[in-house]
Amino acid sequence: MQPSGILENSKATKNPLKELLAYGQSMWLDYIRRDLFTSGKLKQMIADDGLRGMTSNPAIFEKAIGDSSLYDDMLKSLASRADLDTTARYEQIAIRDIQSAADALHPVYDESKFRDGYVSLEVSPYLARKTQETIDEARRLWKAVQRENVMIKIPGTAEGLPAIRQAIGEGININITLLFAQDVYEKVAEAYVAGLEDLDARGGNLKKMASVASFFISRIDSLIDSMINDKLKATTDAAQQALLKSLLGKVAIANGKLTYQSYERIFSGPRWQALAAKGAQTQRVLWASTSTKNPAYRDVIYVEELIGPDTVNTMPPATIDAFRDHGKLRNALAEDVPGAAKVMSDLATAGISMKEVTDKLTNDGVKLFADAFDKLLAAVAKSTQQKT
């Protein structure tokens, strides 16, 4: 069933989604399904909401294929393809959707001079800890999709870093996913810069290269808030309780603000300027996991508090609806950076290790994506068997 309200016409008054562009932020849709293209709804969102791109993942495709009849015709045709295993059958479906989205977004790609207008397709989550296999899969998917405004998604694991550099160096647009830690983000940005230098040395066209670093937000607060609540139950010390309570719902945004400071530092100075002079564009930070999980928090908090130049926010349908309805705009990323640093310092004082948190979130994220891929392949297998 189509999420309620996702494609309602914008109000006669100004649309906050569209106004994000005035602050230098691009809104992307964290969702994909066939009827977005067949009905013209995606083009409507581009026109009315200022939509600038799309992201997908196995969980999104699993819901699209498993919870609708939109793919029955293709599933039926694939059922007779004995030459294709279940993964290959899924890819036939996914690639068609990715191509349709890329075609609909191509005018944005042209108008933005290759800055926006992208749709992302993920390498198999099973390869998150395998460097060479990830490189091979990125090459294969890039060739299979045959659209210049596509990004191949690679996770920001230790094994993914060299794959990111290699792919960028070969002229493949990359969306780095599953980023939680500031130091890992900096390694990802370094891989991008080094990859561009490699591409330049090979005589490649830097002007058409694009990448985003997908930094996950709400999952951080979900985990840390649960740790804080456990600590609150275990202490009667008033000062410690006050410190812990002051951190609830604050860490994810603080972490994002400090990461953005790293972005501004890395994409400046002589090394970057040498690439920029040849037409290279920065690897923007993309805020992902921006739906609010805690009902005690404002439903658009992870949009409003992370608005700033040269960023992307990829929103699921419900968050898009909410921000269209009551989102408020300001250049929040520039506000109180020292306060963000204090939040992170206070977190350490409270006895919570950010490194342990981000390591756990990365490992959990790899597993969650693999589990979603298991369900996706099971849904495809079941559907194609049913159609025989």
CSV table of C-alpha atoms in Angstrom, one decimal:
chain,number,residue,atom,x,y,z
A,1,MET,CA,0.0,0.0,0.0
A,2,GLN,CA,1.3,3.5,-0.9
A,3,PRO,CA,2.4,5.4,2.2
A,4,SER,CA,-0.3,7.9,3.2
A,5,GLY,CA,0.3,11.4,1.9
A,6,ILE,CA,3.6,10.9,0.2
A,7,LEU,CA,2.5,12.3,-3.0
A,8,GLU,CA,-0.2,14.8,-2.0
A,9,ASN,CA,0.0,18.1,-3.9
A,10,SER,CA,2.1,20.7,-2.1
A,11,LYS,CA,0.2,23.5,-0.3
A,12,ALA,CA,-0.5,26.8,-1.9
A,13,THR,CA,1.9,28.3,0.7
A,14,LYS,CA,5.6,27.7,0.5
A,15,ASN,CA,6.7,24.1,0.8
A,16,PRO,CA,9.5,23.6,3.4
A,17,LEU,CA,10.8,20.6,1.5
A,18,LYS,CA,11.5,22.8,-1.6
A,19,GLU,CA,12.9,25.6,0.5
A,20,LEU,CA,15.7,23.3,1.8
A,21,LEU,CA,17.5,24.1,-1.4
A,22,ALA,CA,17.9,27.7,-0.4
A,23,TYR,CA,20.0,26.4,2.6
A,24,GLY,CA,22.2,24.3,0.3
A,25,GLN,CA,20.6,21.0,1.2
A,26,SER,CA,19.1,18.5,-1.2
A,27,MET,CA,16.2,16.3,-0.3
A,28,TRP,CA,16.3,12.7,-1.5
A,29,LEU,CA,13.7,10.0,-1.1
A,30,ASP,CA,14.6,6.9,0.9
A,31,TYR,CA,12.1,4.7,-0.8
A,32,ILE,CA,11.6,3.0,-4.2
A,33,ARG,CA,8.6,1.2,-5.8
A,34,ARG,CA,7.5,0.6,-9.3
A,35,ASP,CA,4.3,2.7,-9.1
A,36,LEU,CA,6.4,5.8,-8.5
A,37,PHE,CA,7.4,5.7,-12.1
A,38,THR,CA,4.4,4.2,-13.8
A,39,SER,CA,2.0,6.7,-12.3
A,40,GLY,CA,4.2,9.8,-12.8
A,41,LYS,CA,4.3,10.3,-9.0
A,42,LEU,CA,8.0,10.6,-8.9
A,43,LYS,CA,8.0,13.4,-11.4
A,44,GLN,CA,5.3,15.1,-9.4
A,45,MET,CA,7.5,15.0,-6.3
A,46,ILE,CA,10.4,16.5,-8.3
A,47,ALA,CA,8.2,19.4,-9.4
A,48,ASP,CA,6.2,20.0,-6.2
A,49,ASP,CA,8.6,19.0,-3.4
A,50,GLY,CA,12.0,19.7,-5.0
A,51,LEU,CA,13.0,16.1,-4.8
A,52,ARG,CA,16.7,15.8,-5.9
A,53,GLY,CA,17.5,12.0,-5.7
A,54,MET,CA,16.6,8.6,-4.3
A,55,THR,CA,18.2,5.8,-2.2
A,56,SER,CA,17.3,2.2,-2.0
A,57,ASN,CA,18.3,-0.8,0.1
A,58,PRO,CA,17.3,-4.5,0.4
A,59,ALA,CA,14.7,-3.8,3.0
A,60,ILE,CA,13.0,-1.3,0.7
A,61,PHE,CA,13.0,-3.7,-2.2
A,62,GLU,CA,11.8,-6.5,0.0
A,63,LYS,CA,8.7,-4.5,1.0
A,64,ALA,CA,8.1,-3.3,-2.5
A,65,ILE,CA,8.2,-6.8,-4.0
A,66,GLY,CA,6.7,-8.8,-1.1
A,67,ASP,CA,3.9,-6.4,-0.2
A,68,SER,CA,2.4,-5.6,-3.6
A,69,SER,CA,1.3,-7.1,-6.8
A,70,LEU,CA,3.2,-4.5,-8.9
A,71,TYR,CA,5.9,-6.9,-9.8
A,72,ASP,CA,3.7,-9.9,-10.7
A,73,ASP,CA,4.2,-9.6,-14.4
A,74,MET,CA,8.0,-9.6,-14.1
A,75,LEU,CA,8.0,-12.3,-11.5
A,76,LYS,CA,6.0,-14.5,-13.9
A,77,SER,CA,8.3,-13.9,-16.7
A,78,LEU,CA,11.4,-14.6,-14.6
A,79,ALA,CA,9.9,-17.9,-13.3
A,80,SER,CA,10.7,-19.6,-16.5
A,81,ARG,CA,14.3,-18.4,-16.6
A,82,ALA,CA,16.2,-21.5,-15.5
A,83,ASP,CA,19.4,-19.7,-16.3
A,84,LEU,CA,18.9,-17.2,-13.4
A,85,ASP,CA,19.3,-18.0,-9.8
A,86,THR,CA,17.3,-16.1,-7.2
A,87,THR,CA,19.8,-13.3,-6.8
A,88,ALA,CA,19.9,-12.7,-10.5
A,89,ARG,CA,16.1,-12.6,-10.7
A,90,TYR,CA,16.0,-10.0,-7.9
A,91,GLU,CA,18.6,-8.0,-9.8
A,92,GLN,CA,16.5,-8.0,-13.0
A,93,ILE,CA,13.7,-6.4,-11.0
A,94,ALA,CA,15.9,-4.0,-9.1
A,95,ILE,CA,17.8,-2.8,-12.1
A,96,ARG,CA,14.7,-2.0,-14.0
A,97,ASP,CA,13.4,0.1,-11.1
A,98,ILE,CA,16.8,1.8,-10.7
A,99,GLN,CA,16.9,2.6,-14.4
A,100,SER,CA,13.3,4.0,-14.3
A,101,ALA,CA,14.2,6.2,-11.3
A,102,ALA,CA,17.4,7.4,-13.0
A,103,ASP,CA,15.6,8.3,-16.2
A,104,ALA,CA,13.0,10.3,-14.2
A,105,LEU,CA,15.7,12.1,-12.3
A,106,HIS,CA,17.9,12.8,-15.3
A,107,PRO,CA,16.6,16.4,-15.8
A,108,VAL,CA,17.7,17.1,-12.2
A,109,TYR,CA,21.1,15.6,-12.9
A,110,ASP,CA,21.5,17.9,-16.0
A,111,GLU,CA,20.1,21.0,-14.3
A,112,SER,CA,22.3,20.6,-11.2
A,113,LYS,CA,25.4,20.0,-13.4
A,114,PHE,CA,25.8,16.4,-12.0
A,115,ARG,CA,25.5,17.4,-8.4
A,116,ASP,CA,22.0,15.8,-7.8
A,117,GLY,CA,19.6,13.5,-9.7
A,118,TYR,CA,21.1,10.2,-8.5
A,119,VAL,CA,19.5,6.9,-7.4
A,120,SER,CA,21.5,4.4,-5.4
A,121,LEU,CA,21.8,0.6,-5.8
A,122,GLU,CA,23.5,-1.4,-3.1
A,123,VAL,CA,26.1,-4.2,-3.5
A,124,SER,CA,25.2,-7.4,-1.8
A,125,PRO,CA,25.3,-7.0,2.0
A,126,TYR,CA,26.9,-10.4,2.1
A,127,LEU,CA,30.1,-8.8,0.7
A,128,ALA,CA,30.5,-6.1,3.4
A,129,ARG,CA,33.7,-7.7,4.8
A,130,LYS,CA,35.1,-8.7,1.4
A,131,THR,CA,37.1,-6.1,-0.5
A,132,GLN,CA,37.8,-7.6,-3.9
A,133,GLU,CA,34.3,-9.1,-4.2
A,134,THR,CA,32.8,-5.7,-3.4
A,135,ILE,CA,35.0,-4.1,-6.1
A,136,ASP,CA,33.9,-6.8,-8.6
A,137,GLU,CA,30.2,-6.3,-7.7
A,138,ALA,CA,30.4,-2.5,-7.9
A,139,ARG,CA,31.8,-2.8,-11.4
A,140,ARG,CA,29.2,-5.4,-12.5
A,141,LEU,CA,26.2,-3.4,-11.2
A,142,TRP,CA,27.5,-0.1,-12.6
A,143,LYS,CA,27.8,-1.8,-16.1
A,144,ALA,CA,24.5,-3.5,-15.8
A,145,VAL,CA,22.5,-0.4,-14.9
A,146,GLN,CA,24.0,1.7,-17.7
A,147,ARG,CA,23.0,5.1,-16.3
A,148,GLU,CA,25.4,7.9,-15.5
A,149,ASN,CA,23.3,9.2,-12.7
A,150,VAL,CA,23.5,6.1,-10.5
A,151,MET,CA,25.5,5.6,-7.4
A,152,ILE,CA,26.6,2.1,-6.2
A,153,LYS,CA,26.3,1.7,-2.5
A,154,ILE,CA,29.3,0.3,-0.6
A,155,PRO,CA,29.3,0.0,3.3
A,156,GLY,CA,31.9,2.0,5.2
A,157,THR,CA,33.6,-1.0,6.7
A,158,ALA,CA,37.3,-1.4,7.0
A,159,GLU,CA,37.1,-3.8,4.0
A,160,GLY,CA,35.0,-1.3,2.1
A,161,LEU,CA,37.4,1.6,2.2
A,162,PRO,CA,39.9,0.3,-0.4
A,163,ALA,CA,36.9,-0.8,-2.6
A,164,ILE,CA,35.6,2.8,-2.4
A,165,ARG,CA,38.9,4.3,-3.5
A,166,GLN,CA,39.2,1.7,-6.3
A,167,ALA,CA,35.7,2.3,-7.6
A,168,ILE,CA,36.1,6.1,-7.5
A,169,GLY,CA,39.4,5.8,-9.3
A,170,GLU,CA,37.6,3.9,-12.1
A,171,GLY,CA,34.9,6.5,-12.5
A,172,ILE,CA,32.1,4.8,-10.6
A,173,ASN,CA,29.8,7.0,-8.5
A,174,ILE,CA,29.7,5.7,-5.0
A,175,ASN,CA,27.3,6.2,-2.0
A,176,ILE,CA,29.1,5.0,1.1
A,177,THR,CA,26.6,3.6,3.6
A,178,LEU,CA,26.5,2.6,7.3
A,179,LEU,CA,28.6,5.5,8.6
A,180,PHE,CA,28.4,6.3,12.3
A,181,ALA,CA,31.8,7.3,13.5
A,182,GLN,CA,33.6,10.6,12.8
A,183,ASP,CA,37.0,9.0,12.3
A,184,VAL,CA,35.5,6.4,9.9
A,185,TYR,CA,33.9,9.3,8.0
A,186,GLU,CA,37.2,11.0,7.6
A,187,LYS,CA,38.7,7.7,6.2
A,188,VAL,CA,35.9,7.6,3.7
A,189,ALA,CA,36.5,11.2,2.6
A,190,GLU,CA,40.2,10.4,2.3
A,191,ALA,CA,39.3,7.4,0.1
A,192,TYR,CA,37.2,9.6,-2.1
A,193,VAL,CA,39.9,12.3,-2.5
A,194,ALA,CA,42.6,9.7,-3.2
A,195,GLY,CA,40.2,8.0,-5.7
A,196,LEU,CA,39.8,11.2,-7.5
A,197,GLU,CA,43.5,11.7,-7.7
A,198,ASP,CA,43.8,8.2,-9.1
A,199,LEU,CA,41.1,9.0,-11.7
A,200,ASP,CA,42.8,12.2,-12.6
A,201,ALA,CA,46.2,10.4,-13.1
A,202,ARG,CA,44.4,8.1,-15.5
A,203,GLY,CA,43.0,11.0,-17.5
A,204,GLY,CA,39.4,10.6,-16.2
A,205,ASN,CA,36.7,13.3,-16.2
A,206,LEU,CA,36.5,14.7,-12.6
A,207,LYS,CA,33.5,16.9,-13.5
A,208,LYS,CA,31.1,14.0,-13.7
A,209,MET,CA,32.2,12.2,-10.6
A,210,ALA,CA,29.9,12.2,-7.6
A,211,SER,CA,29.8,10.6,-4.2
A,212,VAL,CA,27.9,10.9,-0.9
A,213,ALA,CA,28.9,9.7,2.6
A,214,SER,CA,25.8,8.4,4.2
A,215,PHE,CA,26.0,9.2,7.9
A,216,PHE,CA,23.3,7.5,10.0
A,217,ILE,CA,21.6,9.5,12.7
A,218,SER,CA,18.6,8.2,14.6
A,219,ARG,CA,20.1,4.8,15.3
A,220,ILE,CA,22.8,6.5,17.4
A,221,ASP,CA,20.2,8.1,19.7
A,222,SER,CA,18.2,4.9,19.9
A,223,LEU,CA,21.2,2.9,21.2
A,224,ILE,CA,22.7,5.6,23.4
A,225,ASP,CA,19.4,6.6,24.9
A,226,SER,CA,18.8,2.9,25.9
A,227,MET,CA,22.3,2.8,27.5
A,228,ILE,CA,21.6,6.1,29.3
A,229,ASN,CA,18.3,4.7,30.7
A,230,ASP,CA,20.1,1.6,32.0
A,231,LYS,CA,22.6,3.8,33.7
A,232,LEU,CA,19.9,6.0,35.2
A,233,LYS,CA,18.3,2.9,36.8
A,234,ALA,CA,21.6,1.9,38.3
A,235,THR,CA,22.6,5.2,40.0
A,236,THR,CA,21.1,7.3,42.8
A,237,ASP,CA,23.8,10.0,42.4
A,238,ALA,CA,22.0,13.3,41.6
A,239,ALA,CA,24.8,14.8,39.6
A,240,GLN,CA,25.3,11.7,37.6
A,241,GLN,CA,21.6,11.5,36.9
A,242,ALA,CA,21.5,15.1,35.7
A,243,LEU,CA,24.5,14.5,33.4
A,244,LEU,CA,22.9,11.4,31.9
A,245,LYS,CA,19.5,13.1,31.4
A,246,SER,CA,21.2,16.1,29.7
A,247,LEU,CA,22.4,13.7,27.0
A,248,LEU,CA,19.1,12.1,26.0
A,249,GLY,CA,18.4,12.7,22.4
A,250,LYS,CA,21.4,14.9,21.9
A,251,VAL,CA,24.3,12.7,20.8
A,252,ALA,CA,23.3,11.9,17.2
A,253,ILE,CA,22.9,15.5,16.2
A,254,ALA,CA,26.1,16.5,18.0
A,255,ASN,CA,27.9,13.7,16.3
A,256,GLY,CA,26.6,14.9,12.9
A,257,LYS,CA,27.6,18.5,13.5
A,258,LEU,CA,31.1,17.6,14.3
A,259,THR,CA,31.3,15.3,11.3
A,260,TYR,CA,30.2,18.2,9.2
A,261,GLN,CA,33.1,20.2,10.6
A,262,SER,CA,35.4,17.5,9.4
A,263,TYR,CA,33.8,17.8,5.9
A,264,GLU,CA,34.5,21.5,5.8
A,265,ARG,CA,38.1,20.9,6.8
A,266,ILE,CA,38.8,18.0,4.4
A,267,PHE,CA,37.3,19.7,1.4
A,268,SER,CA,39.4,22.9,1.6
A,269,GLY,CA,43.1,23.6,1.4
A,270,PRO,CA,45.7,23.0,-1.4
A,271,ARG,CA,45.1,19.3,-1.9
A,272,TRP,CA,41.4,19.7,-2.5
A,273,GLN,CA,41.7,22.9,-4.4
A,274,ALA,CA,44.0,21.2,-7.0
A,275,LEU,CA,41.1,18.7,-7.7
A,276,ALA,CA,38.4,21.4,-7.6
A,277,ALA,CA,40.3,23.4,-10.2
A,278,LYS,CA,39.8,20.4,-12.5
A,279,GLY,CA,36.1,20.4,-11.9
A,280,ALA,CA,35.9,17.9,-8.9
A,281,GLN,CA,32.9,18.3,-6.6
A,282,THR,CA,33.0,17.6,-2.9
A,283,GLN,CA,31.7,14.3,-1.5
A,284,ARG,CA,28.6,15.6,0.4
A,285,VAL,CA,27.6,14.3,3.8
A,286,LEU,CA,24.2,12.6,3.4
A,287,TRP,CA,22.1,12.3,6.6
A,288,ALA,CA,20.5,8.9,6.6
A,289,SER,CA,18.2,7.1,9.2
A,290,THR,CA,16.4,10.4,9.7
A,291,SER,CA,13.0,9.1,10.8
A,292,THR,CA,12.4,9.7,14.5
A,293,LYS,CA,12.2,6.4,16.4
A,294,ASN,CA,11.4,7.9,19.8
A,295,PRO,CA,7.8,9.4,20.0
A,296,ALA,CA,9.0,11.8,22.7
A,297,TYR,CA,11.0,13.6,20.1
A,298,ARG,CA,9.8,15.9,17.4
A,299,ASP,CA,9.1,13.9,14.3
A,300,VAL,CA,11.3,16.1,12.1
A,301,ILE,CA,14.1,16.7,14.5
A,302,TYR,CA,16.7,14.8,12.4
A,303,VAL,CA,15.8,17.1,9.5
A,304,GLU,CA,15.5,20.4,11.2
A,305,GLU,CA,18.7,20.1,13.3
A,306,LEU,CA,20.9,19.0,10.4
A,307,ILE,CA,20.2,21.7,7.7
A,308,GLY,CA,23.3,23.2,6.1
A,309,PRO,CA,25.2,23.9,2.9
A,310,ASP,CA,26.4,21.0,0.7
A,311,THR,CA,24.4,18.3,2.5
A,312,VAL,CA,21.8,15.8,1.5
A,313,ASN,CA,19.0,14.4,3.7
A,314,THR,CA,17.4,11.2,2.5
A,315,MET,CA,14.0,10.9,4.1
A,316,PRO,CA,11.5,8.0,4.2
A,317,PRO,CA,7.9,8.9,3.1
A,318,ALA,CA,6.5,9.6,6.6
A,319,THR,CA,9.3,12.1,7.4
A,320,ILE,CA,8.7,13.8,4.0
A,321,ASP,CA,5.0,14.2,4.8
A,322,ALA,CA,5.8,15.5,8.3
A,323,PHE,CA,8.4,18.0,7.1
A,324,ARG,CA,6.2,19.2,4.3
A,325,ASP,CA,3.4,19.8,6.8
A,326,HIS,CA,5.3,21.5,9.7
A,327,GLY,CA,9.1,21.6,9.0
A,328,LYS,CA,10.9,24.7,10.1
A,329,LEU,CA,14.0,25.9,8.3
A,330,ARG,CA,17.3,27.4,9.7
A,331,ASN,CA,21.0,26.8,9.1
A,332,ALA,CA,21.2,24.5,12.1
A,333,LEU,CA,24.6,22.9,11.3
A,334,ALA,CA,26.4,26.1,12.0
A,335,GLU,CA,24.8,26.5,15.4
A,336,ASP,CA,26.7,25.9,18.7
A,337,VAL,CA,29.5,23.7,17.5
A,338,PRO,CA,31.2,24.0,20.9
A,339,GLY,CA,28.0,22.8,22.5
A,340,ALA,CA,28.2,19.7,20.2
A,341,ALA,CA,31.7,19.0,21.3
A,342,LYS,CA,30.7,19.3,24.9
A,343,VAL,CA,27.9,16.7,24.4
A,344,MET,CA,30.5,14.3,23.1
A,345,SER,CA,32.8,15.1,26.0
A,346,ASP,CA,30.0,14.7,28.5
A,347,LEU,CA,29.1,11.3,27.0
A,348,ALA,CA,32.6,10.1,27.8
A,349,THR,CA,32.4,11.5,31.3
A,350,ALA,CA,29.1,9.6,31.7
A,351,GLY,CA,31.0,6.4,31.0
A,352,ILE,CA,29.7,5.7,27.5
A,353,SER,CA,32.3,4.9,24.8
A,354,MET,CA,31.3,6.4,21.4
A,355,LYS,CA,33.7,4.0,19.7
A,356,GLU,CA,32.0,1.0,21.3
A,357,VAL,CA,28.6,2.4,20.2
A,358,THR,CA,29.6,3.1,16.6
A,359,ASP,CA,31.4,-0.3,16.3
A,360,LYS,CA,28.3,-2.0,17.5
A,361,LEU,CA,26.0,-0.1,15.2
A,362,THR,CA,28.2,-0.9,12.2
A,363,ASN,CA,28.3,-4.6,13.0
A,364,ASP,CA,24.6,-4.6,13.7
A,365,GLY,CA,23.9,-2.7,10.5
A,366,VAL,CA,25.8,-5.2,8.4
A,367,LYS,CA,23.8,-8.0,9.9
A,368,LEU,CA,20.5,-6.1,9.5
A,369,PHE,CA,21.2,-5.5,5.8
A,370,ALA,CA,22.1,-9.1,5.3
A,371,ASP,CA,19.0,-10.3,7.1
A,372,ALA,CA,16.9,-7.9,4.9
A,373,PHE,CA,18.6,-9.4,1.9
A,374,ASP,CA,17.7,-12.9,3.1
A,375,LYS,CA,14.1,-11.9,3.3
A,376,LEU,CA,14.2,-10.2,-0.1
A,377,LEU,CA,15.6,-13.3,-1.8
A,378,ALA,CA,13.1,-15.5,0.0
A,379,ALA,CA,10.3,-13.3,-1.2
A,380,VAL,CA,11.6,-13.4,-4.8
A,381,ALA,CA,12.1,-17.2,-4.7
A,382,LYS,CA,8.6,-17.7,-3.3
A,383,SER,CA,6.9,-15.4,-5.8
A,384,THR,CA,8.7,-16.9,-8.8
A,385,GLN,CA,7.8,-20.4,-7.6
A,386,GLN,CA,4.2,-19.4,-7.3
A,387,LYS,CA,4.1,-18.1,-10.8
A,388,THR,CA,5.3,-21.4,-12.4
